[in-house]
Amino acid sequence: MNSESETGEAGTVFADFLREQGTLERSSEQAVKRVLAFQLAAEMKRQKISKAEMARRMNTSRSQLDRLLDPDHATVALTTLTRAAQAVGRTLRLELQ
């Protein structure tokens, strides 16, 4: 093992690897979308909100909601994410790092 992984900096090493491969930005986008889809689905389950009810609350179609909940469908509008958060009584928080 190298000293970086022994000191708990493996994430940095992996990010460097993705950067070198030219995939860091895309990988980060996919990871964020997967987390948001997971959190939204978990909140729907916790509140016992069906997909049909969620689509109604968001004033959208069931197919649009399915795309939102699909972790592999990365393209989602910010307004859609905001409406989804509001539909389950939450807020969406974005930040630049």
Short mmCIF file of C-alpha atoms in Angstrom, two decimals:
data_model
loop_
_atom_site.label_atom_id
_atom_site.label_comp_id
_atom_site.label_asym_id
_atom_site.label_seq_id
_atom_site.Cartn_x
_atom_site.Cartn_y
_atom_site.Cartn_z
CA MET A 1 0.00 0.00 0.00
CA ASN A 2 1.16 3.52 -0.61
CA SER A 3 1.24 6.15 2.08
CA GLU A 4 -1.71 8.11 0.65
CA SER A 5 -4.16 5.22 0.99
CA GLU A 6 -2.80 4.39 4.42
CA THR A 7 -3.58 7.92 5.64
CA GLY A 8 -7.18 7.82 4.43
CA GLU A 9 -6.76 9.87 1.26
CA ALA A 10 -7.99 7.21 -1.16
CA GLY A 11 -10.87 9.45 -2.30
CA THR A 12 -8.39 12.06 -3.42
CA VAL A 13 -6.37 9.45 -5.26
CA PHE A 14 -9.52 8.14 -6.96
CA ALA A 15 -10.59 11.69 -7.91
CA ASP A 16 -7.13 12.24 -9.38
CA PHE A 17 -7.52 9.01 -11.36
CA LEU A 18 -10.93 10.08 -12.71
CA ARG A 19 -9.53 13.51 -13.57
CA GLU A 20 -6.66 11.90 -15.50
CA GLN A 21 -9.17 9.74 -17.36
CA GLY A 22 -11.27 12.80 -18.18
CA THR A 23 -14.33 11.39 -16.42
CA LEU A 24 -14.35 13.22 -13.06
CA GLU A 25 -17.04 15.72 -13.97
CA ARG A 26 -19.38 13.13 -15.51
CA SER A 27 -18.80 10.71 -12.65
CA SER A 28 -19.59 13.44 -10.13
CA GLU A 29 -22.81 14.33 -11.95
CA GLN A 30 -23.91 10.71 -11.95
CA ALA A 31 -23.09 10.31 -8.26
CA VAL A 32 -25.11 13.41 -7.32
CA LYS A 33 -28.09 12.22 -9.39
CA ARG A 34 -27.95 8.76 -7.81
CA VAL A 35 -27.92 10.24 -4.31
CA LEU A 36 -30.82 12.58 -5.07
CA ALA A 37 -32.87 9.77 -6.62
CA PHE A 38 -32.17 7.56 -3.61
CA GLN A 39 -33.07 10.29 -1.11
CA LEU A 40 -36.28 11.16 -2.93
CA ALA A 41 -37.38 7.53 -3.19
CA ALA A 42 -36.57 6.98 0.49
CA GLU A 43 -38.61 10.01 1.51
CA MET A 44 -41.53 8.88 -0.64
CA LYS A 45 -41.38 5.46 1.00
CA ARG A 46 -41.11 6.97 4.49
CA GLN A 47 -44.18 9.13 3.87
CA LYS A 48 -46.00 6.34 1.98
CA ILE A 49 -46.37 8.48 -1.13
CA SER A 50 -47.16 6.50 -4.29
CA LYS A 51 -45.63 7.41 -7.62
CA ALA A 52 -49.04 8.50 -8.89
CA GLU A 53 -49.52 10.78 -5.88
CA MET A 54 -46.00 12.15 -6.19
CA ALA A 55 -46.52 12.95 -9.88
CA ARG A 56 -49.79 14.69 -8.98
CA ARG A 57 -48.08 16.77 -6.28
CA MET A 58 -45.35 17.75 -8.72
CA ASN A 59 -47.90 18.52 -11.45
CA THR A 60 -46.03 16.25 -13.84
CA SER A 61 -46.41 12.92 -15.57
CA ARG A 62 -45.61 9.55 -14.09
CA SER A 63 -43.01 8.99 -16.82
CA GLN A 64 -41.25 12.24 -15.85
CA LEU A 65 -41.20 11.07 -12.23
CA ASP A 66 -39.79 7.71 -13.33
CA ARG A 67 -36.93 9.52 -15.10
CA LEU A 68 -36.31 11.57 -11.98
CA LEU A 69 -36.16 8.44 -9.82
CA ASP A 70 -33.96 6.57 -12.33
CA PRO A 71 -30.38 6.88 -11.02
CA ASP A 72 -29.01 6.23 -14.52
CA HIS A 73 -30.96 9.09 -16.11
CA ALA A 74 -28.62 11.97 -15.30
CA THR A 75 -30.38 14.84 -17.07
CA VAL A 76 -32.89 16.45 -14.74
CA ALA A 77 -33.88 20.12 -14.64
CA LEU A 78 -33.29 22.09 -11.48
CA THR A 79 -36.95 23.13 -11.43
CA THR A 80 -37.98 19.46 -11.47
CA LEU A 81 -35.71 18.70 -8.50
CA THR A 82 -37.09 21.71 -6.64
CA ARG A 83 -40.70 20.64 -7.25
CA ALA A 84 -39.88 17.10 -6.12
CA ALA A 85 -38.31 18.34 -2.90
CA GLN A 86 -41.31 20.57 -2.19
CA ALA A 87 -43.70 17.69 -2.91
CA VAL A 88 -42.23 15.74 0.00
CA GLY A 89 -41.93 18.78 2.27
CA ARG A 90 -38.18 19.20 1.84
CA THR A 91 -35.90 21.80 0.30
CA LEU A 92 -33.21 21.36 -2.30
CA ARG A 93 -29.80 22.72 -1.38
CA LEU A 94 -27.03 23.13 -3.95
CA GLU A 95 -23.60 24.56 -3.37
CA LEU A 96 -20.42 25.21 -5.25
CA GLN A 97 -17.27 23.74 -3.81
#
